[in-house]
mmCIF file with all atom_site columns, N, CA and C in Angstrom:
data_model
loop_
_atom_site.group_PDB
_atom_site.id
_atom_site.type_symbol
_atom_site.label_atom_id
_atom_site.label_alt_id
_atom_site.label_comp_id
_atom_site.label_asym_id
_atom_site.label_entity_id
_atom_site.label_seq_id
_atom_site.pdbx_PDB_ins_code
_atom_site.Cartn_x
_atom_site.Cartn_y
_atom_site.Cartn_z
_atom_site.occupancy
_atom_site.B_iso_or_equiv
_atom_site.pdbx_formal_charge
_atom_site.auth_seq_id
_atom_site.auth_comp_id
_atom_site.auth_asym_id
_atom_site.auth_atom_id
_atom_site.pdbx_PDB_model_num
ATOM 1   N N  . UNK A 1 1  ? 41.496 29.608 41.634 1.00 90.00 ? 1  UNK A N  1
ATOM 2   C CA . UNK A 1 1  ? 40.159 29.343 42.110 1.00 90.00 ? 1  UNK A CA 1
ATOM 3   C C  . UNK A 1 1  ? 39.325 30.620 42.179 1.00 90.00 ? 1  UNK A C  1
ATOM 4   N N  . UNK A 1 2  ? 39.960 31.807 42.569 1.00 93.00 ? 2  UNK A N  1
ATOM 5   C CA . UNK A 1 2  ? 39.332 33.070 42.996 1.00 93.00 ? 2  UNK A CA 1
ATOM 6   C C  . UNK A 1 2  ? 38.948 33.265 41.260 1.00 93.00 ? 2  UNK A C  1
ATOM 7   N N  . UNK A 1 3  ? 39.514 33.236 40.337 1.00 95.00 ? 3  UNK A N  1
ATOM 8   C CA . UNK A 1 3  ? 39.214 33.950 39.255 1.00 95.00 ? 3  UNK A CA 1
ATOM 9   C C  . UNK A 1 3  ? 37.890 32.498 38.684 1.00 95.00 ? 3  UNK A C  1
ATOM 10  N N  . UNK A 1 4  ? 38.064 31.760 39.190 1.00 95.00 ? 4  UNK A N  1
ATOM 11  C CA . UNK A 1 4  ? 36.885 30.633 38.748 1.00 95.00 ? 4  UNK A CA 1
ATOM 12  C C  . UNK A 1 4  ? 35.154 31.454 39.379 1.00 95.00 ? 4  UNK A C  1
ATOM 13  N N  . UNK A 1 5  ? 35.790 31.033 40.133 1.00 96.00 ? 5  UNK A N  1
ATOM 14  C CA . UNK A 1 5  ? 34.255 31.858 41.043 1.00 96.00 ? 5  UNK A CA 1
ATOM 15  C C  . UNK A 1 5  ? 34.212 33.140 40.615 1.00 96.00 ? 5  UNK A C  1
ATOM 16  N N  . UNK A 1 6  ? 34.969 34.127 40.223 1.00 96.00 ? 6  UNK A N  1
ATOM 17  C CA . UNK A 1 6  ? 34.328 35.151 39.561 1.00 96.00 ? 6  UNK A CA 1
ATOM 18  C C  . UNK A 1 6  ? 33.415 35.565 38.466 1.00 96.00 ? 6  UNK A C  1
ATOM 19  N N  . UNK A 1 7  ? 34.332 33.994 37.566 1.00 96.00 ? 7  UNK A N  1
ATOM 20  C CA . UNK A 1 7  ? 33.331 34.218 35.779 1.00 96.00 ? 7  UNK A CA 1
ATOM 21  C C  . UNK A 1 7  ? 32.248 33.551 36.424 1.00 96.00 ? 7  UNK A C  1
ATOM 22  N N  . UNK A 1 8  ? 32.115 32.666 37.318 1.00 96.00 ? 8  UNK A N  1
ATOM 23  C CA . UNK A 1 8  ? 30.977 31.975 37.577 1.00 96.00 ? 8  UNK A CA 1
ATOM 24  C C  . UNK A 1 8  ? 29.858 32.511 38.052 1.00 96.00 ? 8  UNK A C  1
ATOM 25  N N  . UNK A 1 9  ? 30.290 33.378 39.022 1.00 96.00 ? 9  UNK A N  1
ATOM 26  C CA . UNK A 1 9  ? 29.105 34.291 39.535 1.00 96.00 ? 9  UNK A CA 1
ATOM 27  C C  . UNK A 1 9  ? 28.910 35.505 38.562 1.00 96.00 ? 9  UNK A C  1
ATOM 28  N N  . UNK A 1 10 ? 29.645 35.750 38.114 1.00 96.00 ? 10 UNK A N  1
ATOM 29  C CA . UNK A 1 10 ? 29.503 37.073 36.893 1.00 96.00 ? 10 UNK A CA 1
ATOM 30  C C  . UNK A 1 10 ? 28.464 36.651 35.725 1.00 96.00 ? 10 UNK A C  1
ATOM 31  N N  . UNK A 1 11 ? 29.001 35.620 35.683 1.00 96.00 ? 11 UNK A N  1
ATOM 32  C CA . UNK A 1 11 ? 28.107 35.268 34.051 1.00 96.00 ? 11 UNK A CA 1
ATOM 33  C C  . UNK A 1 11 ? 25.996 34.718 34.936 1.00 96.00 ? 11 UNK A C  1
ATOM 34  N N  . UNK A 1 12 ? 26.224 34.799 36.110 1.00 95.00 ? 12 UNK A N  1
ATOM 35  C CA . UNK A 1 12 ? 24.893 34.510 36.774 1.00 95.00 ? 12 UNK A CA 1
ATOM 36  C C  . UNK A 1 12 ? 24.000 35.568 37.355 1.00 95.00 ? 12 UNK A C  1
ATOM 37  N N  . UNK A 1 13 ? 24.482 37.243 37.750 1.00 96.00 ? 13 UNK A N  1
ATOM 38  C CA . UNK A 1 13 ? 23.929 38.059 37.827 1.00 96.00 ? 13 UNK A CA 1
ATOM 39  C C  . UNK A 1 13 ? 23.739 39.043 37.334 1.00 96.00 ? 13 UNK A C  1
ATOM 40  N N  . UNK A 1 14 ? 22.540 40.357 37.733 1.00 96.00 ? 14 UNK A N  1
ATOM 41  C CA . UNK A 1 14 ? 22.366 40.926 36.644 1.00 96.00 ? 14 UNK A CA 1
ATOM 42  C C  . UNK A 1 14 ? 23.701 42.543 36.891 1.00 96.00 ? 14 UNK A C  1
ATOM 43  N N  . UNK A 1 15 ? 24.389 42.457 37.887 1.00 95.00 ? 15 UNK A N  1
ATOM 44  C CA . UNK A 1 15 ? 25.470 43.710 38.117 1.00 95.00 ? 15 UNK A CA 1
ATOM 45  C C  . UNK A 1 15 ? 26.414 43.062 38.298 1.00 95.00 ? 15 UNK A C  1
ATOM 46  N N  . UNK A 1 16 ? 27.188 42.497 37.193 1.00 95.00 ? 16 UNK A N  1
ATOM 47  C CA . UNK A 1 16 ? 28.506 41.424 37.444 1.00 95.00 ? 16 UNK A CA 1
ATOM 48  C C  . UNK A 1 16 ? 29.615 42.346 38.015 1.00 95.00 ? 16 UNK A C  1
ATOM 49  N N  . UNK A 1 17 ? 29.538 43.853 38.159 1.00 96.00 ? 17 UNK A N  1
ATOM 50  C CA . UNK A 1 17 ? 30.681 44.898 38.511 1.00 96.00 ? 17 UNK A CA 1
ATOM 51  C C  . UNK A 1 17 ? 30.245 44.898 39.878 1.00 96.00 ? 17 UNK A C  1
ATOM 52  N N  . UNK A 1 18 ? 29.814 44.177 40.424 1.00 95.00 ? 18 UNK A N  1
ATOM 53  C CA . UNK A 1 18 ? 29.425 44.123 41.950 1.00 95.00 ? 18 UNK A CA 1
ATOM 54  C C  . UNK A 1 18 ? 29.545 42.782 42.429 1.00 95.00 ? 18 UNK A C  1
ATOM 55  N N  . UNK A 1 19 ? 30.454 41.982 41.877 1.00 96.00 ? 19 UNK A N  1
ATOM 56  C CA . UNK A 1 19 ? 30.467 40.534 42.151 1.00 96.00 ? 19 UNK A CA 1
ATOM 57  C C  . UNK A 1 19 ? 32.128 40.859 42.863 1.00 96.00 ? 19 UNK A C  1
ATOM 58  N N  . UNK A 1 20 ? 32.034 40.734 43.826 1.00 96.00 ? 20 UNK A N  1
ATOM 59  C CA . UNK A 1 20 ? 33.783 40.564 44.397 1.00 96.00 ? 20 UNK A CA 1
ATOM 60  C C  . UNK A 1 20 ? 33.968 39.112 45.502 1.00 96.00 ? 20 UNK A C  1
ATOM 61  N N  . UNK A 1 21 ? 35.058 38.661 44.862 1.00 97.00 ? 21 UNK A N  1
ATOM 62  C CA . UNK A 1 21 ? 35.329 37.080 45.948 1.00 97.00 ? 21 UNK A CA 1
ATOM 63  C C  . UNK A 1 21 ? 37.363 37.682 46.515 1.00 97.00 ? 21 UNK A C  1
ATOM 64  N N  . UNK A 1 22 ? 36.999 37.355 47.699 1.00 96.00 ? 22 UNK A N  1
ATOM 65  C CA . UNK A 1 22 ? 38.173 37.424 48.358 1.00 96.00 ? 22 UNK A CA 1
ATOM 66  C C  . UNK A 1 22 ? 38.542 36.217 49.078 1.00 96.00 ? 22 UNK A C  1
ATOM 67  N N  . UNK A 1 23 ? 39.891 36.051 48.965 1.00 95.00 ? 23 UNK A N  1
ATOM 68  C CA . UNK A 1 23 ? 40.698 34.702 49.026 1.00 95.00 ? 23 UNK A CA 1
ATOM 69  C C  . UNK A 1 23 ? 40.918 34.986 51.079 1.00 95.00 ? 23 UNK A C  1
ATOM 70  N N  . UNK A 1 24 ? 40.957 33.653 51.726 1.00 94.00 ? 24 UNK A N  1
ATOM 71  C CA . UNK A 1 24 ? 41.656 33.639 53.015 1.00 94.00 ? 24 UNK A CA 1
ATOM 72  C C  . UNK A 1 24 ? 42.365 32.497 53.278 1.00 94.00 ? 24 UNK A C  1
ATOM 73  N N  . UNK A 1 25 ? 43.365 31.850 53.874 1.00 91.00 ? 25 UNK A N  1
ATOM 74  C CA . UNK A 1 25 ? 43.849 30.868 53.703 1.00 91.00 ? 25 UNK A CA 1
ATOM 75  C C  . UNK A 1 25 ? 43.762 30.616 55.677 1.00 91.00 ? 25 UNK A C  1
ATOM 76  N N  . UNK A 1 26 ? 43.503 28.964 55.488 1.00 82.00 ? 26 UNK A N  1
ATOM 77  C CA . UNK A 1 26 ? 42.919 29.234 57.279 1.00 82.00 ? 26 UNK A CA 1
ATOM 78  C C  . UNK A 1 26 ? 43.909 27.550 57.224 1.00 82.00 ? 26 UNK A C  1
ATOM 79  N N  . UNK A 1 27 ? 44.686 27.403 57.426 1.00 81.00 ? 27 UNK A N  1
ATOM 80  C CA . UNK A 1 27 ? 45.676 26.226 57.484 1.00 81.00 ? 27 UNK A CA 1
ATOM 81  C C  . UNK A 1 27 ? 46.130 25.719 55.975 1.00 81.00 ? 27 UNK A C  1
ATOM 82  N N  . UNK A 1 28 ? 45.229 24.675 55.770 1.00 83.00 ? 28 UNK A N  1
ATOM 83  C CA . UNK A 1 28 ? 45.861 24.107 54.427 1.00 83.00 ? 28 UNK A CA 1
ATOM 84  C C  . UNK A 1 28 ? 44.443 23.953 53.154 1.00 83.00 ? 28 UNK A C  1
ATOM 85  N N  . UNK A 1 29 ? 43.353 25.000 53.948 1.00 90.00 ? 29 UNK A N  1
ATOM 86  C CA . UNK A 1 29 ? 42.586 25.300 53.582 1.00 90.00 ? 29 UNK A CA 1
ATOM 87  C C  . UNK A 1 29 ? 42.067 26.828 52.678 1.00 90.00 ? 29 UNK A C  1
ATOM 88  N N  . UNK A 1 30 ? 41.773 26.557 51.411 1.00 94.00 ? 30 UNK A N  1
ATOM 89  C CA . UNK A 1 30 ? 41.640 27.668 50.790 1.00 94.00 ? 30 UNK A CA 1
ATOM 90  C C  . UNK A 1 30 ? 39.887 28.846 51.153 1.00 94.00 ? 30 UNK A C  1
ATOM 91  N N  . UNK A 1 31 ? 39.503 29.656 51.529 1.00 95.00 ? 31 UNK A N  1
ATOM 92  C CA . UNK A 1 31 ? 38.330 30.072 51.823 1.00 95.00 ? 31 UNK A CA 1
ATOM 93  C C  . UNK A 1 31 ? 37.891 30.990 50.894 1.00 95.00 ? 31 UNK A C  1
ATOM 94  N N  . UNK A 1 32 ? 37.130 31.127 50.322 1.00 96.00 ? 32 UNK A N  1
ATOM 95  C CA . UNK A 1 32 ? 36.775 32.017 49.213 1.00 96.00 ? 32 UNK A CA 1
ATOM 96  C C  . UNK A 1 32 ? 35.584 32.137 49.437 1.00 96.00 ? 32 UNK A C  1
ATOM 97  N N  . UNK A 1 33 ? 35.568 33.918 49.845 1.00 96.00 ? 33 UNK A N  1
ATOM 98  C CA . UNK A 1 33 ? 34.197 34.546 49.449 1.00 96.00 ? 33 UNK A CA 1
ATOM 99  C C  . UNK A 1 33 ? 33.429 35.568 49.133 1.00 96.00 ? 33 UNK A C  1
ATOM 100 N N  . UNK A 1 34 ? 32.525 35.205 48.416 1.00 97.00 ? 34 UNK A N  1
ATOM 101 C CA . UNK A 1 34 ? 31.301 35.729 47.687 1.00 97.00 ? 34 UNK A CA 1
ATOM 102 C C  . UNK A 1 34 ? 30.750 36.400 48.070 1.00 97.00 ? 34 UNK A C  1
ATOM 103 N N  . UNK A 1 35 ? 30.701 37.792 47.498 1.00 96.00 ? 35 UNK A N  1
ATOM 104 C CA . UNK A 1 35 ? 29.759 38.982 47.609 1.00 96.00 ? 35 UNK A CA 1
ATOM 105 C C  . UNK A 1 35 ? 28.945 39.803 46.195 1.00 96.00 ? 35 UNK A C  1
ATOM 106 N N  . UNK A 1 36 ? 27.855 39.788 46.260 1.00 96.00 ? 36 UNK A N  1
ATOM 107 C CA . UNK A 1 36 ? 26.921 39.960 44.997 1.00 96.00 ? 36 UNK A CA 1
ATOM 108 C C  . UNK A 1 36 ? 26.562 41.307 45.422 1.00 96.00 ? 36 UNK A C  1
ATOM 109 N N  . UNK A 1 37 ? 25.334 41.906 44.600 1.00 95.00 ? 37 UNK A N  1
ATOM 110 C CA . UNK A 1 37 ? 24.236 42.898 45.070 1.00 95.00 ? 37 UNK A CA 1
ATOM 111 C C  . UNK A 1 37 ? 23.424 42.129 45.716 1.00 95.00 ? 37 UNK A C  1
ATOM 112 N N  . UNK A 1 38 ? 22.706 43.050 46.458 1.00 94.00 ? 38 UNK A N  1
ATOM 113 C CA . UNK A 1 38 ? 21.306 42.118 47.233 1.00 94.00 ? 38 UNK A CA 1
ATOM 114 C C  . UNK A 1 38 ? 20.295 41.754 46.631 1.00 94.00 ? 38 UNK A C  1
ATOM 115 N N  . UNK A 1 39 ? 20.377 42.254 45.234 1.00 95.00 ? 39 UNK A N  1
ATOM 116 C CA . UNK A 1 39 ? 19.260 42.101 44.477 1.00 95.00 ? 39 UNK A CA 1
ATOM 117 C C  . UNK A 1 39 ? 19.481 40.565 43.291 1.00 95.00 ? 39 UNK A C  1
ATOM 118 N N  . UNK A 1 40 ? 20.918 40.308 43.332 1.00 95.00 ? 40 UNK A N  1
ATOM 119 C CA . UNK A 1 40 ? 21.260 39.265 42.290 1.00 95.00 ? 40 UNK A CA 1
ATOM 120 C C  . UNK A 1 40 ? 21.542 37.582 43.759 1.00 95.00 ? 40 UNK A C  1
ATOM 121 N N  . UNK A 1 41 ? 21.380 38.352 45.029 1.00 95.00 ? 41 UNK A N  1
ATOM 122 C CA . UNK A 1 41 ? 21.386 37.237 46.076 1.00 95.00 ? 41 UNK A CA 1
ATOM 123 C C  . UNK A 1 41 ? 20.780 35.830 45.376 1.00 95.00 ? 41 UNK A C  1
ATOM 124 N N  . UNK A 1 42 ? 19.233 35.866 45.104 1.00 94.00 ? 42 UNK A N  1
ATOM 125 C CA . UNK A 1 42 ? 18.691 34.918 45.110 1.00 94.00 ? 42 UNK A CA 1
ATOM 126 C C  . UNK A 1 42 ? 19.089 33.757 43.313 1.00 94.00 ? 42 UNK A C  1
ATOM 127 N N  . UNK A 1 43 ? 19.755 34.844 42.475 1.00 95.00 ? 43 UNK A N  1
ATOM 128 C CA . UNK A 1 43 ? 20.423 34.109 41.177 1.00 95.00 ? 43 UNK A CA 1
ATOM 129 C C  . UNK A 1 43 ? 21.718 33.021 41.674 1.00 95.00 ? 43 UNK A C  1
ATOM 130 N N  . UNK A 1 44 ? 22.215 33.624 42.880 1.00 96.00 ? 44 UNK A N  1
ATOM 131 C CA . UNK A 1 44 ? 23.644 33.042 43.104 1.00 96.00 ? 44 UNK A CA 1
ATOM 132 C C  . UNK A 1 44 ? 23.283 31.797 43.689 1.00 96.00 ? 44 UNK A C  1
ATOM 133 N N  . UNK A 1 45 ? 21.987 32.029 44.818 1.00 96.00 ? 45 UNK A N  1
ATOM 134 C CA . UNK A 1 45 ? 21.565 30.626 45.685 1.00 96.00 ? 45 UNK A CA 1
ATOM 135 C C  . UNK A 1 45 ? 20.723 29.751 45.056 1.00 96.00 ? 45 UNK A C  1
ATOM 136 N N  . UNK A 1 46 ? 19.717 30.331 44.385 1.00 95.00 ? 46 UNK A N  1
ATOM 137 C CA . UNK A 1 46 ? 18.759 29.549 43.590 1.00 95.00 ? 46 UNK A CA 1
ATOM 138 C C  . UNK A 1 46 ? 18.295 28.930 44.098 1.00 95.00 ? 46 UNK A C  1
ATOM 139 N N  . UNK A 1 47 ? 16.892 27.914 43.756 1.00 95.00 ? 47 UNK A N  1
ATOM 140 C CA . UNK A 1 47 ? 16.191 27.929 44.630 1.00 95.00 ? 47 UNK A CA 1
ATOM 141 C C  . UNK A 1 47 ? 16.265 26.540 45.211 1.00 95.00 ? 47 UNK A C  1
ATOM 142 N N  . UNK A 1 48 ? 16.107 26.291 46.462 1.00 96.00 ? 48 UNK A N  1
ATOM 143 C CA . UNK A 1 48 ? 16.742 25.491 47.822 1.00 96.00 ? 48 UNK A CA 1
ATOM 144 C C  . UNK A 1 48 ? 18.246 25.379 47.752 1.00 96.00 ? 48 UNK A C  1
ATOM 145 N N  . UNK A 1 49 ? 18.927 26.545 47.456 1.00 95.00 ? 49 UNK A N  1
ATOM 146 C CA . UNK A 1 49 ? 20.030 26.010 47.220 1.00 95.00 ? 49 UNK A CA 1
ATOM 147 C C  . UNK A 1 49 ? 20.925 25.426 46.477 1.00 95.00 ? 49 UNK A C  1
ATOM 148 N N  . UNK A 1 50 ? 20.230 25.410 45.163 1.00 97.00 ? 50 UNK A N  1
ATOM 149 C CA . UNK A 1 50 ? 20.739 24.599 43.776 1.00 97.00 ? 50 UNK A CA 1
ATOM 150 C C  . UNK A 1 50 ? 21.828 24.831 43.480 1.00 97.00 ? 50 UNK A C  1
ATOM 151 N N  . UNK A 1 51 ? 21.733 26.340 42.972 1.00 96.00 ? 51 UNK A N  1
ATOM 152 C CA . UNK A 1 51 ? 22.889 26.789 42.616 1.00 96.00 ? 51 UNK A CA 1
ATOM 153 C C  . UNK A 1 51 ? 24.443 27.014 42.947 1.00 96.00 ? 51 UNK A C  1
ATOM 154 N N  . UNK A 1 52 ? 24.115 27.574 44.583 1.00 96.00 ? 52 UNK A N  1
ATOM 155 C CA . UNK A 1 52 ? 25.054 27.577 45.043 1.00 96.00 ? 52 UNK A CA 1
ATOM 156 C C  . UNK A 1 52 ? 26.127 26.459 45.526 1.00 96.00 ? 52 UNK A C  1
ATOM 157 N N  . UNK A 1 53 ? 25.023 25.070 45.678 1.00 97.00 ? 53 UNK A N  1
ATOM 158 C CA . UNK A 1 53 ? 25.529 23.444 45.512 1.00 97.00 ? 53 UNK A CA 1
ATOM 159 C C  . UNK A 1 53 ? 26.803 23.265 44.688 1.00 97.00 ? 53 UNK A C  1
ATOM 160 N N  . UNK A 1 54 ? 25.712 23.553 43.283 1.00 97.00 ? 54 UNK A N  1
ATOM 161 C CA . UNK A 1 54 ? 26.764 23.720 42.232 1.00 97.00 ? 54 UNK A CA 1
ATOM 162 C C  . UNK A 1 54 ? 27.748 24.080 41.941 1.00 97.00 ? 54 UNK A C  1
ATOM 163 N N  . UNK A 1 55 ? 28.031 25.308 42.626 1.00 96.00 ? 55 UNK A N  1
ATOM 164 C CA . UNK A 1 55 ? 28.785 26.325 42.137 1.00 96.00 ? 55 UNK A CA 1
ATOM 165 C C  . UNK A 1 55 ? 30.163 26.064 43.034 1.00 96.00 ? 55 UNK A C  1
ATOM 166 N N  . UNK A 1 56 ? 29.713 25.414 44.379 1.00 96.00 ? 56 UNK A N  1
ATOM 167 C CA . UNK A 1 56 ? 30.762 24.999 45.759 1.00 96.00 ? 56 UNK A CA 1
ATOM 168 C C  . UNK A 1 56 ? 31.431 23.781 44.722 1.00 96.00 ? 56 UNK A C  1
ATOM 169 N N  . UNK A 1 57 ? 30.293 22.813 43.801 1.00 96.00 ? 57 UNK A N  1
ATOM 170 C CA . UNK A 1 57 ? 30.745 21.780 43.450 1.00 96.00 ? 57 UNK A CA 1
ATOM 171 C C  . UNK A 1 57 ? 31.930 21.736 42.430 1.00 96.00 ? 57 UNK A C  1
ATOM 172 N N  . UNK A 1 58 ? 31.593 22.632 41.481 1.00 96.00 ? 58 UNK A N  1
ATOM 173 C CA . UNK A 1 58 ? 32.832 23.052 40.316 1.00 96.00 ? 58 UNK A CA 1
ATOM 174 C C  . UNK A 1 58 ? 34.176 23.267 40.636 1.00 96.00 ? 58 UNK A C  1
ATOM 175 N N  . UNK A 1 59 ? 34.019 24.341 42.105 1.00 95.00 ? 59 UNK A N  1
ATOM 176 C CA . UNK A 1 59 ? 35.054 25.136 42.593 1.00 95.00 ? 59 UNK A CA 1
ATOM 177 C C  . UNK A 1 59 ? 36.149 23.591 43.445 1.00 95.00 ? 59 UNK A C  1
ATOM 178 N N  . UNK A 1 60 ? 35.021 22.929 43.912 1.00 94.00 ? 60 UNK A N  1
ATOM 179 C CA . UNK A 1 60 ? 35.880 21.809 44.640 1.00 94.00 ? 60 UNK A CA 1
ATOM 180 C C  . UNK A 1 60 ? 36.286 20.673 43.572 1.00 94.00 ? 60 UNK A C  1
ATOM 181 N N  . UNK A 1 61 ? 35.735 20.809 42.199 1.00 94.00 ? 61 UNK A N  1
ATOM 182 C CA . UNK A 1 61 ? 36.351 19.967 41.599 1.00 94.00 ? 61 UNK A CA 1
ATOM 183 C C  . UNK A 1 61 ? 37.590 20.545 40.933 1.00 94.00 ? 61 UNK A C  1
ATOM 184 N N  . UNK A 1 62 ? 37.727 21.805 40.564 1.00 92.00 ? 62 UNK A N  1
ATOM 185 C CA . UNK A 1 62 ? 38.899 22.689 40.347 1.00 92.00 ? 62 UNK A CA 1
ATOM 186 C C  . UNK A 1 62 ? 40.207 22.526 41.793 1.00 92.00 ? 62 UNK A C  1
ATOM 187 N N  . UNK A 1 63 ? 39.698 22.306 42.014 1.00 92.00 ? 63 UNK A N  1
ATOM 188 C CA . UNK A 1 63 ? 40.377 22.424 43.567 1.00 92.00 ? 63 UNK A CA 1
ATOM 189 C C  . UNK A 1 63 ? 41.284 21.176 43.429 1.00 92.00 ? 63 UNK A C  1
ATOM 190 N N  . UNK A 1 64 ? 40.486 19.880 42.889 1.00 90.00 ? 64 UNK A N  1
ATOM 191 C CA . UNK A 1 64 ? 40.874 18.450 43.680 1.00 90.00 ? 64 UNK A CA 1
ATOM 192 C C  . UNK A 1 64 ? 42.051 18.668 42.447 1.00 90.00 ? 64 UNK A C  1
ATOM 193 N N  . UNK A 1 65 ? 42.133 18.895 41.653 1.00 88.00 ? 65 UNK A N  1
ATOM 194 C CA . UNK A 1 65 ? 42.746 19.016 40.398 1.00 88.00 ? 65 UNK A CA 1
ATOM 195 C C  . UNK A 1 65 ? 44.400 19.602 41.025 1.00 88.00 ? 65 UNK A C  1
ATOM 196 N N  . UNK A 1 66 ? 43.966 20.175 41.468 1.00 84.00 ? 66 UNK A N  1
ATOM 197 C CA . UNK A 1 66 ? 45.618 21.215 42.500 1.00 84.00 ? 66 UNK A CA 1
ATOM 198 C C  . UNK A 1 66 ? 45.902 20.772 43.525 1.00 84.00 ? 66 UNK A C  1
ATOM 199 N N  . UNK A 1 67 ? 45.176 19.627 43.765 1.00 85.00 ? 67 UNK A N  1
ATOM 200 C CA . UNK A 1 67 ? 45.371 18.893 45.279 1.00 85.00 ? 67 UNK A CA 1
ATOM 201 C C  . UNK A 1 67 ? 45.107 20.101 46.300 1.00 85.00 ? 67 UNK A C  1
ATOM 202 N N  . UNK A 1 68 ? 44.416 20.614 46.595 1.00 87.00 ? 68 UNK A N  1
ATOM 203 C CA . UNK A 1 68 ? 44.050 21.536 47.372 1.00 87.00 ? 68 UNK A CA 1
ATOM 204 C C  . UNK A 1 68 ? 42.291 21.716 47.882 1.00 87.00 ? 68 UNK A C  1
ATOM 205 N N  . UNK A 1 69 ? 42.178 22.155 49.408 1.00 93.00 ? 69 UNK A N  1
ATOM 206 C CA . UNK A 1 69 ? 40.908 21.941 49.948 1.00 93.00 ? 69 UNK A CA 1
ATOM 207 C C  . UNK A 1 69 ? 40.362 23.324 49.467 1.00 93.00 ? 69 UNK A C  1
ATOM 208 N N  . UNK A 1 70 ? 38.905 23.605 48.975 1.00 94.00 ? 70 UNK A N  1
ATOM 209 C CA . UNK A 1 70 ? 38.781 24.955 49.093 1.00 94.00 ? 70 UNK A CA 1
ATOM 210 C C  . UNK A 1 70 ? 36.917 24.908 49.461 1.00 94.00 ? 70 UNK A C  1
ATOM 211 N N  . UNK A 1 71 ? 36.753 25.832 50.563 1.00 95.00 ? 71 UNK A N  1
ATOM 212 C CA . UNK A 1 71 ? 35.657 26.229 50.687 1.00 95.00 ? 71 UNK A CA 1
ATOM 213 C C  . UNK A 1 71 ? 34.844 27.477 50.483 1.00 95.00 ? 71 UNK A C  1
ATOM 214 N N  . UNK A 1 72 ? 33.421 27.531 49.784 1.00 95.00 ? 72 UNK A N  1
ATOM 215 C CA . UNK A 1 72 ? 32.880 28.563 49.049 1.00 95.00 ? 72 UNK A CA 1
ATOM 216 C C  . UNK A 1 72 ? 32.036 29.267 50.031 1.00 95.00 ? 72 UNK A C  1
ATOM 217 N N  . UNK A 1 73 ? 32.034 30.624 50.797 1.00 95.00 ? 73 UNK A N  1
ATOM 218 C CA . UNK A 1 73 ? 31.166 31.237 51.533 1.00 95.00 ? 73 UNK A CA 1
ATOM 219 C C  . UNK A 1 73 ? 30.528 31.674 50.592 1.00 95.00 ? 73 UNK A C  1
ATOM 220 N N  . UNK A 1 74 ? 28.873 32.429 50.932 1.00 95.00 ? 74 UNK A N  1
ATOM 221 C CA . UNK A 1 74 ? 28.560 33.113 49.886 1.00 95.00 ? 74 UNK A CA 1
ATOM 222 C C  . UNK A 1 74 ? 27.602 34.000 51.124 1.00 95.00 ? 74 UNK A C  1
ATOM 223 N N  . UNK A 1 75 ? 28.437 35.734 51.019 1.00 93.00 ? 75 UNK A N  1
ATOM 224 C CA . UNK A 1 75 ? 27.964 36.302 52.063 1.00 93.00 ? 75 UNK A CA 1
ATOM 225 C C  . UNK A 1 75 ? 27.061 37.800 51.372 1.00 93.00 ? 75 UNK A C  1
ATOM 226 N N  . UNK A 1 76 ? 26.501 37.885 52.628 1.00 82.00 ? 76 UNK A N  1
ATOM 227 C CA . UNK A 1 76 ? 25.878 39.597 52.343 1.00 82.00 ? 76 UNK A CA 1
ATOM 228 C C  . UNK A 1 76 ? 26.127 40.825 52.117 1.00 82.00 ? 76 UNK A C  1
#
């Protein structure tokens, strides 16, 4: 999942060498999250939120696939 969300956010901003996602596991729950530049912030969220919809949406359909829960932070 971690390497999903990487090409995903990589291939969406403009300093993909500044895209890092770190894994946490909080029961039977997978947590993964997202850190950009501050300047590629608004590519990752898009606008009301589109993107990042999306992007939670892929990751949880990758997910259902492994039988596994996973949730997408996307922090500062």
């Amino acid at each position: 999942m971690k390497e999903l969300l990487e090409v995903i956010a990589k291939s969406l901003v403009e300093h993909p060498d500044e895209v890092e996602v770190t894994e946490k596991e909080s029961g039977n729950t997978l947590v993964l999250e997202l850190r950009v530049a501050s300047s590629d912030m608004g590519k990752v969220i898009g606008k009301q939120g589109r993107i990042a919809k999306v992007i939670r949406s892929v990751v949880k359909a990758a997910a259902t696939k492994e039988d596994r829960k996973v949730v997408v932070d996307i922090l500062q």
